[in-house]
Short mmCIF file of C-alpha atoms in Angstrom, two decimals:
data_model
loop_
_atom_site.label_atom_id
_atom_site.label_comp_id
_atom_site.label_asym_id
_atom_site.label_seq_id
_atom_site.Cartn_x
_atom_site.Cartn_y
_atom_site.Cartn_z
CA UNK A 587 44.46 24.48 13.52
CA UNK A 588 44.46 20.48 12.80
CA UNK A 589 42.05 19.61 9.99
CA UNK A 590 40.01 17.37 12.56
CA UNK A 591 39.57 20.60 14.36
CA UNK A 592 38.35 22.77 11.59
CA UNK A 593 36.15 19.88 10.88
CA UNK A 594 34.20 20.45 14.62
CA UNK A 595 34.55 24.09 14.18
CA UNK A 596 32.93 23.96 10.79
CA UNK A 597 30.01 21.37 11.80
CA UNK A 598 29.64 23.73 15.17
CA UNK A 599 29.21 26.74 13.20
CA UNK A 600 26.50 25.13 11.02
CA UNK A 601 24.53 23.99 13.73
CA UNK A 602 24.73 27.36 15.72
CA UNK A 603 23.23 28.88 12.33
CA UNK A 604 20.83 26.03 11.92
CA UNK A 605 19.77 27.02 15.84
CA UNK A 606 19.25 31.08 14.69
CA UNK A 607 17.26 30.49 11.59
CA UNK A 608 13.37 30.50 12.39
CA UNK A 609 13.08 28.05 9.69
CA UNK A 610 10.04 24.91 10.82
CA UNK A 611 11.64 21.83 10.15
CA UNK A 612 9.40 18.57 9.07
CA UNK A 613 9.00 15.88 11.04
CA UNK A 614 8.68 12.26 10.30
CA UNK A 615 4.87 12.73 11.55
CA UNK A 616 4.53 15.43 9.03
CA UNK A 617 5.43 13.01 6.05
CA UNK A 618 3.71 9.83 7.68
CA UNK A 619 0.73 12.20 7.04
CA UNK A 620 1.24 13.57 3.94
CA UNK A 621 2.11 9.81 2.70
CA UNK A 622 -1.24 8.74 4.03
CA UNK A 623 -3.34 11.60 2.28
CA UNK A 624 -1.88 11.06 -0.99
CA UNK A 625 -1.44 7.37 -1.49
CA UNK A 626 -2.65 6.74 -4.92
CA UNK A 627 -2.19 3.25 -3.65
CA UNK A 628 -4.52 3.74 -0.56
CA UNK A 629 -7.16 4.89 -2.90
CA UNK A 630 -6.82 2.37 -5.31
CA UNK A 631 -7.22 -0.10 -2.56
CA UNK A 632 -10.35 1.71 -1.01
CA UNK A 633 -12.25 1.50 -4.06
CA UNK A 634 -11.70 -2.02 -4.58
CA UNK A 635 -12.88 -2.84 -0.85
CA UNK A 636 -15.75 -0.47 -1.51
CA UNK A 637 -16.20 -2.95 -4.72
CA UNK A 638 -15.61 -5.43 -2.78
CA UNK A 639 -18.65 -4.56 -0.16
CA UNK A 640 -21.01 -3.97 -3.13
CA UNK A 641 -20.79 -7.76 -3.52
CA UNK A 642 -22.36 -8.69 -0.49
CA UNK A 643 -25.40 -5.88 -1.90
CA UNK A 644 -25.54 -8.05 -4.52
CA UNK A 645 -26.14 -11.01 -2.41
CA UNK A 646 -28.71 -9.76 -0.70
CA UNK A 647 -30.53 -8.98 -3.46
CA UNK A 648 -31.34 -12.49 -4.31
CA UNK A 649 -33.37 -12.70 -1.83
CA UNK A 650 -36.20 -10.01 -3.26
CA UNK A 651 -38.24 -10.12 -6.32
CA UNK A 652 -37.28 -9.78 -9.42
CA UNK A 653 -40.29 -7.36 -11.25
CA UNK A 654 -39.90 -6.69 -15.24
CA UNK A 655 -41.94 -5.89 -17.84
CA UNK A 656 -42.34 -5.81 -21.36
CA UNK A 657 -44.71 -2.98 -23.92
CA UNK A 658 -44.79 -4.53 -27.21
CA UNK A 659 -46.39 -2.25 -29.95
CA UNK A 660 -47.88 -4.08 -32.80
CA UNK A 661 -49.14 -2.58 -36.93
CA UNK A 662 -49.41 -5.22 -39.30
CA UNK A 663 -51.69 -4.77 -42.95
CA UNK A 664 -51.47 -7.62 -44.72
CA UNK A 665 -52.94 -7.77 -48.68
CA UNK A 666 -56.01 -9.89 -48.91
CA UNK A 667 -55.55 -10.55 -52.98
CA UNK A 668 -54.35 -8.49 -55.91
CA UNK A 669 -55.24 -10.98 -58.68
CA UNK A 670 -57.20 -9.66 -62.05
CA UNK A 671 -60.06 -11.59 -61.35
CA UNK A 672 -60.83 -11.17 -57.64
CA UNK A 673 -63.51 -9.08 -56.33
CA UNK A 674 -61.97 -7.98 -53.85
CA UNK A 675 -58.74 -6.39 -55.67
CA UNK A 676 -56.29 -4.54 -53.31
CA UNK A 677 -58.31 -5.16 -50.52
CA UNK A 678 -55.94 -5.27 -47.18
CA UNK A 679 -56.40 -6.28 -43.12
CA UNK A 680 -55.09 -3.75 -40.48
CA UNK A 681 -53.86 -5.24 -37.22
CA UNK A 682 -52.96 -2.60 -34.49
CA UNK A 683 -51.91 -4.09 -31.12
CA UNK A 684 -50.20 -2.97 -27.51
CA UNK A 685 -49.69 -4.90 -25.21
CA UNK A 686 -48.23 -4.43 -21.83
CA UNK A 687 -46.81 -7.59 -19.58
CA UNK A 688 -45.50 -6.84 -15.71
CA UNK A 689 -44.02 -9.86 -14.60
CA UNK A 690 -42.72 -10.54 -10.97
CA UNK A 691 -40.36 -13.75 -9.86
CA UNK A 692 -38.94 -14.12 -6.13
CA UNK A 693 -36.96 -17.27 -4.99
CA UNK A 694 -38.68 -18.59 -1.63
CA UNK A 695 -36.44 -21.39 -1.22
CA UNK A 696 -33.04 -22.90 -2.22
CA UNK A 697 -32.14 -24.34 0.35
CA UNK A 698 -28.84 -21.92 1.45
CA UNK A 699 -27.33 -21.19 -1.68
CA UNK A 700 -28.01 -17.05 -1.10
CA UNK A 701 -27.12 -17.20 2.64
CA UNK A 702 -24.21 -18.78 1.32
CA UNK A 703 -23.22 -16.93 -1.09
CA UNK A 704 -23.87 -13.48 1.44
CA UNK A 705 -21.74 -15.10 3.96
CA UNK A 706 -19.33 -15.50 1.15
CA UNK A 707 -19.05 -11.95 -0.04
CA UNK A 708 -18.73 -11.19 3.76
CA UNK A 709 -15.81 -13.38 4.31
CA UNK A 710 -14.59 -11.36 0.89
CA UNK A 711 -14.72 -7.87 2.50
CA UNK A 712 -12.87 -8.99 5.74
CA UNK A 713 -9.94 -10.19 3.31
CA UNK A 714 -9.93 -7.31 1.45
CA UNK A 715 -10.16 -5.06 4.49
CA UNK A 716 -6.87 -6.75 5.82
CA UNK A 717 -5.34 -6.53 2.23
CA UNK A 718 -5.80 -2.31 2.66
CA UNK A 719 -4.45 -2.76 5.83
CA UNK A 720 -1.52 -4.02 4.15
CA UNK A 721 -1.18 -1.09 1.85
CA UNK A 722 -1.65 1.17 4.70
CA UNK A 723 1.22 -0.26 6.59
CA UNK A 724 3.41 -0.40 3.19
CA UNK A 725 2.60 3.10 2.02
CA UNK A 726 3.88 4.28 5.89
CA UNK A 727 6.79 2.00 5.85
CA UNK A 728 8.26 3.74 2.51
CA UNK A 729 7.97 6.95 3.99
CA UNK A 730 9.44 6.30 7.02
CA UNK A 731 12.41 4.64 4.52
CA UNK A 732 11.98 7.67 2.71
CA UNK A 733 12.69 10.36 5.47
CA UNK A 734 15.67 8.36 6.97
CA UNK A 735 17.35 8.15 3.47
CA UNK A 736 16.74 11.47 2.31
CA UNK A 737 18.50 12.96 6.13
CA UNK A 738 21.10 10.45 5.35
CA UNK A 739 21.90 11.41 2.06
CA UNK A 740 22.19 15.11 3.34
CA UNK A 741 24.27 14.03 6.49
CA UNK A 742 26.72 11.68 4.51
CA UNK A 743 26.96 14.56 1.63
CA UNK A 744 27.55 17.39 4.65
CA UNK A 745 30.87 14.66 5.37
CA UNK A 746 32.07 14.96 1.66
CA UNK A 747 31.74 18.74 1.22
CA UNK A 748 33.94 19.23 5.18
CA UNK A 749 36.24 16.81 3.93
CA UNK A 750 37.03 18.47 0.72
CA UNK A 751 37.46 22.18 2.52
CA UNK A 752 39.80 20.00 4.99
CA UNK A 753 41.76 18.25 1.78
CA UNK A 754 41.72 21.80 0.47
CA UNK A 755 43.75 23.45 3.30
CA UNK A 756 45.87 20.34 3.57
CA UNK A 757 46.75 21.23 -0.10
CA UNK A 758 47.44 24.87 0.37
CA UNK A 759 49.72 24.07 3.84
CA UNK A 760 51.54 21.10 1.44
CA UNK A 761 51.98 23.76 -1.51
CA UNK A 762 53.29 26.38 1.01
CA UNK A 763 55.46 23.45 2.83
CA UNK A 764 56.77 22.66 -0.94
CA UNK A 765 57.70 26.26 -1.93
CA UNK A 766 60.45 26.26 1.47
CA UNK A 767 61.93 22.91 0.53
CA UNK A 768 60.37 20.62 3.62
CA UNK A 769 58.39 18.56 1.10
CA UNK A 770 58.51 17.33 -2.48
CA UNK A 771 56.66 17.75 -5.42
CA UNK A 772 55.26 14.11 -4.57
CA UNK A 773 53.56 15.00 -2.06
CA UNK A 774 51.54 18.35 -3.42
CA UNK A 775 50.58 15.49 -6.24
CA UNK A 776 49.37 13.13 -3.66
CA UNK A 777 47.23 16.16 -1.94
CA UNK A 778 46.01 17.10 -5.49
CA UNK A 779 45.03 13.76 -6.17
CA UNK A 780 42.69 13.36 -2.90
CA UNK A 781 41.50 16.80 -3.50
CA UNK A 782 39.67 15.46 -6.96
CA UNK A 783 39.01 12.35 -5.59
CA UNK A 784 37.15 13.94 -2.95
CA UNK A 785 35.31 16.56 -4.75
CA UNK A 786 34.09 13.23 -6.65
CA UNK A 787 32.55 11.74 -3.80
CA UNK A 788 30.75 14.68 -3.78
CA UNK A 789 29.75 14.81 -7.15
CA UNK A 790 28.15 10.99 -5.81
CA UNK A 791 26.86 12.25 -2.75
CA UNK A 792 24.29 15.50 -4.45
CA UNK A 793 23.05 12.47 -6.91
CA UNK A 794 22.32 10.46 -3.98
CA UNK A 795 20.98 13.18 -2.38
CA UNK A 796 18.79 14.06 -5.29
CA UNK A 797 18.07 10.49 -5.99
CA UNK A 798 16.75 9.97 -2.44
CA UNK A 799 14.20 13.55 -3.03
CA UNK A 800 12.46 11.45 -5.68
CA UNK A 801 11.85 8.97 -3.75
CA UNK A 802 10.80 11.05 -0.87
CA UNK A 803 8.21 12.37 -3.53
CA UNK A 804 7.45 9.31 -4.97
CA UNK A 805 6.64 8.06 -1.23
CA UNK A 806 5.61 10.92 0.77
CA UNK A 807 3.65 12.70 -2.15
CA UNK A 808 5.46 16.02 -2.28
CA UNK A 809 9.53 16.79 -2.38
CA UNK A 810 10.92 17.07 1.34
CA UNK A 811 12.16 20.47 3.03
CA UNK A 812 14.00 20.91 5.78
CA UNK A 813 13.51 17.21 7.84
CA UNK A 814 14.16 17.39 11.91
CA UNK A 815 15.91 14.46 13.41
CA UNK A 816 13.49 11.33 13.86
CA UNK A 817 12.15 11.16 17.18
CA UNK A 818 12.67 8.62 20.04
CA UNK A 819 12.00 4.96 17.75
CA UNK A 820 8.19 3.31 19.04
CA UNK A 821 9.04 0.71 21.95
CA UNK A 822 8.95 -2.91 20.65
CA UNK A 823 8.43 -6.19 22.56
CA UNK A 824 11.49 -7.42 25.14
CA UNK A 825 12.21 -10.94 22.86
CA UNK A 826 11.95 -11.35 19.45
CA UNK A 827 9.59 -14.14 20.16
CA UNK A 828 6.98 -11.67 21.80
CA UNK A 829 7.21 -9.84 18.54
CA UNK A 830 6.12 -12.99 16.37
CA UNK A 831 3.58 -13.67 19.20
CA UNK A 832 1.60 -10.41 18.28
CA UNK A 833 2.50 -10.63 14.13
CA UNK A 834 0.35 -14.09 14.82
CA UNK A 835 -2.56 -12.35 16.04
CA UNK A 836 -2.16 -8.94 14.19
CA UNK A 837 -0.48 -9.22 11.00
CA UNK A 838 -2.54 -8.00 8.15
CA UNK A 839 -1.49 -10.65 6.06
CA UNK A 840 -2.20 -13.50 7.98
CA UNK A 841 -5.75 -12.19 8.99
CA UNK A 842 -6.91 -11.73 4.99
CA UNK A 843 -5.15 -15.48 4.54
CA UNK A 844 -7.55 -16.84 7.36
CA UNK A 845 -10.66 -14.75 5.75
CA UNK A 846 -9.83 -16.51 2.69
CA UNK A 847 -9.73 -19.95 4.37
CA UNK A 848 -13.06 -19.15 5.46
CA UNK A 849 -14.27 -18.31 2.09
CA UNK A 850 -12.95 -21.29 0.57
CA UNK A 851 -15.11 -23.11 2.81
CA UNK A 852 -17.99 -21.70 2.04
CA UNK A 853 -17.03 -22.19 -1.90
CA UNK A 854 -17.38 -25.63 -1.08
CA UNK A 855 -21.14 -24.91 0.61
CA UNK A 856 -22.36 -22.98 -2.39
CA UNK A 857 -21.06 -26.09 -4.88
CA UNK A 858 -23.04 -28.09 -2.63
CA UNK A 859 -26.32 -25.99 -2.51
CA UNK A 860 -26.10 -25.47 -6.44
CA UNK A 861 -27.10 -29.23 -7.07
CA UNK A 862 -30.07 -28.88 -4.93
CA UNK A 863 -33.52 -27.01 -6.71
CA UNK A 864 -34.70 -24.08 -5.71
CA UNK A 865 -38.58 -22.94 -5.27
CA UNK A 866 -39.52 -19.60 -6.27
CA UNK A 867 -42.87 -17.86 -6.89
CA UNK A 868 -43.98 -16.31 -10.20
CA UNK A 869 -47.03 -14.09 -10.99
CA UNK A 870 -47.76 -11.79 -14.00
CA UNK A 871 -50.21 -8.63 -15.26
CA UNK A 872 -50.76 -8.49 -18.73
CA UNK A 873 -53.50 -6.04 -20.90
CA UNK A 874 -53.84 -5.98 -24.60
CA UNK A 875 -55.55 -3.51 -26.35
CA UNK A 876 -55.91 -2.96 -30.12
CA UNK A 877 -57.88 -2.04 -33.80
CA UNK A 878 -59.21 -4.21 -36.30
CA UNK A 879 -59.45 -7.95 -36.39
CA UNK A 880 -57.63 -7.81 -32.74
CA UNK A 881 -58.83 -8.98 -29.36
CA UNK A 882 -58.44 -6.64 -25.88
CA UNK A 883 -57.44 -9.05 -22.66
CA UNK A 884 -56.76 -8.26 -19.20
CA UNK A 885 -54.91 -11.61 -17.46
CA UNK A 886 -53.60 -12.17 -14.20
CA UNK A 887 -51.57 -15.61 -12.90
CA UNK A 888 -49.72 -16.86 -10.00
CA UNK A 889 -48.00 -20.13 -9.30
CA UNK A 890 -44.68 -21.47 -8.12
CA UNK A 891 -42.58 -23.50 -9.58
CA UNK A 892 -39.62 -26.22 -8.52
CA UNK A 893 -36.49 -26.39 -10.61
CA UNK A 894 -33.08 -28.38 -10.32
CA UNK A 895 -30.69 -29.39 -12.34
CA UNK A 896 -30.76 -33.24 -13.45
CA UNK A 897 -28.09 -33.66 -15.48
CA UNK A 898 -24.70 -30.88 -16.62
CA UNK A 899 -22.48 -33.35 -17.92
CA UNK A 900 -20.38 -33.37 -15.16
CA UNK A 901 -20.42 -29.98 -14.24
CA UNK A 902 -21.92 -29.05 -10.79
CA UNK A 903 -19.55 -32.08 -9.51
CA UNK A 904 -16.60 -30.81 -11.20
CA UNK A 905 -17.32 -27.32 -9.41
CA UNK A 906 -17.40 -28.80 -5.78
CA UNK A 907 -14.03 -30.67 -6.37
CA UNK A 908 -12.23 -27.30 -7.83
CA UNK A 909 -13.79 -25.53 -4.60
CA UNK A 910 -12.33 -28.27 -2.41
CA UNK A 911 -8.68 -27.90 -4.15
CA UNK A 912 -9.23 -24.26 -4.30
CA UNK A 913 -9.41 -24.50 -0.30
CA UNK A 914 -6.44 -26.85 0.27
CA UNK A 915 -4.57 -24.32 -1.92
CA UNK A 916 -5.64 -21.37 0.66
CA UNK A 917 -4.66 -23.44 3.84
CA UNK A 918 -1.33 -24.52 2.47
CA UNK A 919 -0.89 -20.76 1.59
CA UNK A 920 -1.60 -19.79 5.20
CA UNK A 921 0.69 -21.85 6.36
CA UNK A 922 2.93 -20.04 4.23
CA UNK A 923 2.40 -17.09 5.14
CA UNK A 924 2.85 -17.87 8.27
CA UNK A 925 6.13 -19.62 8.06
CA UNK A 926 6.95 -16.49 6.00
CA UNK A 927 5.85 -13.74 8.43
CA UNK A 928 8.19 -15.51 11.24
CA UNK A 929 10.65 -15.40 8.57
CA UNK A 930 10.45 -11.44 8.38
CA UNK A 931 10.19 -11.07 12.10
CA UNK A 932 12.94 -12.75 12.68
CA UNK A 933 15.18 -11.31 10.22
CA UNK A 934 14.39 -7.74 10.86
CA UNK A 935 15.31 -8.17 14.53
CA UNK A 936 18.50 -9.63 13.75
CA UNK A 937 19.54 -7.04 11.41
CA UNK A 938 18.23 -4.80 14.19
CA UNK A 939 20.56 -6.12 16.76
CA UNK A 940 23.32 -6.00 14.07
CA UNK A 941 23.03 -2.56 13.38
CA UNK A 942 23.12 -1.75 17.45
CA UNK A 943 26.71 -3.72 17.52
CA UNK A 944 27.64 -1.42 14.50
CA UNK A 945 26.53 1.82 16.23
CA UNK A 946 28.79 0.62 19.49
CA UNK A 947 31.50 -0.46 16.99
CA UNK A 948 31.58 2.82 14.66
CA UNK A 949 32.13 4.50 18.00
CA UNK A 950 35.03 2.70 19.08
CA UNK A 951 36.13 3.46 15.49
CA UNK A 952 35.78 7.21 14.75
CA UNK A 953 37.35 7.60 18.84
CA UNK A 954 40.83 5.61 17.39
CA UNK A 955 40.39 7.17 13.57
CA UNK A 956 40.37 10.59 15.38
CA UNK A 957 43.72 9.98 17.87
CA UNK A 958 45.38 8.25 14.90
CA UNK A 959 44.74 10.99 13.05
CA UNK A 960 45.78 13.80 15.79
CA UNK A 961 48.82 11.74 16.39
CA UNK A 962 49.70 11.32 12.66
CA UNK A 963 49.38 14.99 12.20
CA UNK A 964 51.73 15.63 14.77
CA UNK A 965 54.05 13.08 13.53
CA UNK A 966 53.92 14.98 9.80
CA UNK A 967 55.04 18.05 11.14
CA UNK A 968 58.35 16.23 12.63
CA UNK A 969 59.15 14.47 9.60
CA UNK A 970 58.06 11.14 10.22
CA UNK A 971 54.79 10.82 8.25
CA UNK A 972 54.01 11.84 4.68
CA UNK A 973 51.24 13.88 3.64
CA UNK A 974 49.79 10.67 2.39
CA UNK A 975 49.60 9.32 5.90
CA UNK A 976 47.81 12.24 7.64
CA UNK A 977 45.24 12.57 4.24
CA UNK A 978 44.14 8.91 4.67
CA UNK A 979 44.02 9.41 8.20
CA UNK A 980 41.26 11.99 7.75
CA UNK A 981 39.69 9.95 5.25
CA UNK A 982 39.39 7.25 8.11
CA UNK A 983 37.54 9.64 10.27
CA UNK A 984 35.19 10.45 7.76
CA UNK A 985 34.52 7.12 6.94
CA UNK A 986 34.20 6.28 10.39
CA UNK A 987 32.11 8.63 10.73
CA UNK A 988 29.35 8.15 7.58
CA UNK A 989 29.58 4.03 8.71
CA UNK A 990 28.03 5.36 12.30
CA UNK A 991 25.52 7.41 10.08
CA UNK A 992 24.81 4.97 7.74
CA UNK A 993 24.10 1.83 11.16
CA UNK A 994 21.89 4.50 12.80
CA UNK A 995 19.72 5.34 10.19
CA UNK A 996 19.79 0.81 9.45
CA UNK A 997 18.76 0.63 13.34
CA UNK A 998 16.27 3.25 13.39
CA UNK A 999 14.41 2.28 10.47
CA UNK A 1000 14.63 -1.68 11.57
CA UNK A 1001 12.34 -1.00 14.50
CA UNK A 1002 9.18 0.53 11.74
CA UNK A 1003 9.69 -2.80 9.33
CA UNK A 1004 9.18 -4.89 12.81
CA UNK A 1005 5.87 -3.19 13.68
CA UNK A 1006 4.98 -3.40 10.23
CA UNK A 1007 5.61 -7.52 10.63
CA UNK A 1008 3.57 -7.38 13.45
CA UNK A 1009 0.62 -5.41 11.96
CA UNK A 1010 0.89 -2.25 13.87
CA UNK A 1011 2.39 0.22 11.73
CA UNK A 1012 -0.96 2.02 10.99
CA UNK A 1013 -1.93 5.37 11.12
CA UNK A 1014 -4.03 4.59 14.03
CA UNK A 1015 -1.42 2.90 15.70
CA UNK A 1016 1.19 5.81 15.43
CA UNK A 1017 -0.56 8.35 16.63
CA UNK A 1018 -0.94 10.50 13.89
CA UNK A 1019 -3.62 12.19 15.26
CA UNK A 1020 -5.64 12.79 11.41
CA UNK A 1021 -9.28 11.37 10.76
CA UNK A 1022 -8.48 8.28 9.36
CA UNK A 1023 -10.91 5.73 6.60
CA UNK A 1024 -13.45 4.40 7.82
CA UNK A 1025 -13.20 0.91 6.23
CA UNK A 1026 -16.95 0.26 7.71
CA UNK A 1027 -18.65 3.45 6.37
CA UNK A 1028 -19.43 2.20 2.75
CA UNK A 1029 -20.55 -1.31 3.68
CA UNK A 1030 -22.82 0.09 6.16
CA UNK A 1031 -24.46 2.19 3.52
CA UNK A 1032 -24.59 -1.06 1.02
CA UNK A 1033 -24.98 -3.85 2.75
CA UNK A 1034 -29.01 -3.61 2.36
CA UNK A 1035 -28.80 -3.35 -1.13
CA UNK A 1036 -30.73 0.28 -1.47
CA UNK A 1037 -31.79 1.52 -5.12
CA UNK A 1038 -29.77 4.89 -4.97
CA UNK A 1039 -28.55 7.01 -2.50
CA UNK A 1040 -31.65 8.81 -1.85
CA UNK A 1041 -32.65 6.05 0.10
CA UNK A 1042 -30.95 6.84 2.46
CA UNK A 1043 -28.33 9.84 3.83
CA UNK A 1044 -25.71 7.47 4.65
CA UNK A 1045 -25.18 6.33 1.87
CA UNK A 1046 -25.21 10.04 0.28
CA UNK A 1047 -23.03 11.38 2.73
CA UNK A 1048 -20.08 8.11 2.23
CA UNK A 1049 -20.50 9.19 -1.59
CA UNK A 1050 -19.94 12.35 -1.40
CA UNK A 1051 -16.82 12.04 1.18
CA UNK A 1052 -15.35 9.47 -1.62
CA UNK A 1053 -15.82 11.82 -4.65
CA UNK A 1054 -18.34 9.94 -6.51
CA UNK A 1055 -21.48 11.52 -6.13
#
């Protein structure tokens, strides 16, 4: 039997055991999962939009009253005179005093600097939602690198560990060959010598395979088990243009860069509104009561009052300028992003359509690798090839072979990083069919500013699904 031979004989005999084992293999969908339940990174992410969305609470805050007050306790004896010759000697004054003070302040007017600055921490959440988005489409992007590696490492390794039982017969036929005179001790050294050179690619192949299980665990959140083959690749737009078309629209990236256009602008608004006053309304309860020389009160005011600033050195002024930079900085930056996105794009479609002429071409390659090999086999046993000729033939297939591995698992992973450029490599968006965050659940619950969750269930209930309550 030729060694190509016992090669297909060996890989059909581990796939008709793989077929009678009632072992469940994972799928890709099973890791996209996993990787989306136990994202550190997702979480992280969460709780700063969630931080994010208590801004705009704060916001709206400003526009209620402000009610404080103040208890003040008061015991004071004080020594009238201790001199020899006063009448009075040792005589002291007691003063005992509380007061209570409830004070209440509420700005009625300043002419848009809280709408502002609510608008502003509005702007902030939509950025910050398209920044998790990011993560989301990251953290799913790594394991779907993550699953192709690992089968790769195990596919390229399954090569190695056929090739060495092949180099391993070759050696015993060339020993056996040696012993009746039809080759030389040259060429049992040659076998020997691709024998350990093989078993070293092993060696290299387990530590990429166990190099690629951390990183399946690093990315998926647990170590992988048996993996299935991917399924069919997601359909992707006819022309690489269409692609860029729909990044434009749907790319995370760009879509928090536009959100934080917006919010420069309205950095520039809320510099503005800061030099104008602002009107508020101020009333206060006070009672006094008290022993000895004090005096009980009971007073009541209300008024409103006008205040602006006249003069900061500089300051307000200096503010609006930085905002106005601070905004040409974000629109140069979107146009950066931009440029940058169609940069991606376009670069992951070409090395997609590179990898598709490598498939076709490995092909082509392992078909003449195997008939060179068949033929120089044939040749060997007449005499007119050395054992060194038919051994790097094999080692031709085999690289052949792990090339057509390696462009497959390039193409297939290719099509994920373009859906990821054009923002719709999401859980939603694959199907994963698993509840997925609601990014609008804990702003809905804040965005009134309540005291505590008890005013309201909604609140409770988002709490208590985060952890925190």
């Amino acid at each position: 039997m030729s060694g190509l031979r016992r090669i297909l004989t060996a890989t059909a005999a581990v796939a008709t055991m793989a077929m009678a084992m009632p072992v469940q293999a994972e799928t890709l969908s099973d890791a996209l999962v996993d990787a989306y339940r136990n994202s550190n990174l997702l979480e992280q992410n969460r709780a700063l939009l969630a931080a994010a969305d208590e801004d705009v609470a704060q916001a709206v805050s400003r526009l209620r009253p402000v009610i404080s007050f103040a208890a003040n306790y008061l015991n004071r004896r004080t020594l009238l005179d201790e001199s020899p010759t006063s009448a009075v000697v040792g005589r002291r004054s007691t003063v005992e005093q509380t007061t209570l003070d409830l004070a209440l302040e509420m700005v009625l007017y300043d002419f848009g600097r809280t709408r502002t600055s609510i608008d502003l921490a509005k702007e902030t959440v939509l950025a910050t939602r398209a920044a998790l988005l990011s993560v989301e489409q990251q953290v799913l992007l790594e394991a779907v690198r993550a699953y192709v590696t690992y089968r790769l490492t195990q596919e390229i390794l399954g090569f190695r560990q056929n090739y060495v039982s092949v180099i391993g017969e070759e050696l015993r036929a060339t020993r056996d060959r040696f012993e009746v005179g039809e080759v030389t001790r040259t060429d049992v050294s040659l076998a020997e010598s691709k024998l350990a050179g093989a078993n070293a690619d092993v060696a290299a192949a387990e530590g990429d395979v166990r190099v690629a299980r951390e990183a399946f665990r690093a990315a998926v959140g647990r170590y992988p088990g048996t993996l299935a083959p991917p399924p069919r690749s997601p359909k992707l737009p006819s022309t690489v243009q269409g692609a860029i078309d729909i990044a434009h629209r749907e790319n995370p990236a760009v879509i928090r860069q536009q959100h934080l256009v917006s919010a420069a602008d309205l950095n520039i608004a809320l510099a503005e509104a800061n030099m104008r006053p602002t009107i508020s309304a101020q009333g206060s309860l006070g009672t006094s009561s008290g022993a000895g020389d004090t005096v009980d009160y009971n007073a009541r005011s209300v008024g409103v009052s006008m205040s602006q600033v006249i003069y900061s050195g500089g300051l307000l002024s200096s503010q609006k300028r930085q905002a106005q930079m601070n905004r040409e900085a974000q629109r140069a930056l979107l146009h950066e992003t931009v440029l940058q996105l169609e940069e991606d794009v376009g670069a992951a479609w070409a090395q997609l359509e590179v990898s598709s002429v490598q498939i076709a071409a490995n092909e082509a390659q392992i078909v003449a690798a195997r008939l060179a090999f068949e033929g120089l086999r044939e040749e060997a046993k007449l005499g007119a090839r050395t054992t060194l000729d038919v051994l790097d033939a094999e080692q031709d297939v085999l690289d052949a072979r792990a090339a057509r591995a390696q462009s497959e698992a390039e193409r297939y992973f290719r099509v994920y990083q373009i859906l990821a450029t054009m923002g719709r490599l999401t859980a939603e968006d694959l199907n994963l069919g698993i509840p997925t965050y609601d990014v609008t659940g804990y702003y809905n619950a804040v965005k009134k500013a309540p005291i505590g969750s008890w005013q309201g269930e909604q609140l409770d209930r988002v709490l208590k699904a985060l952890g925190k309550n």
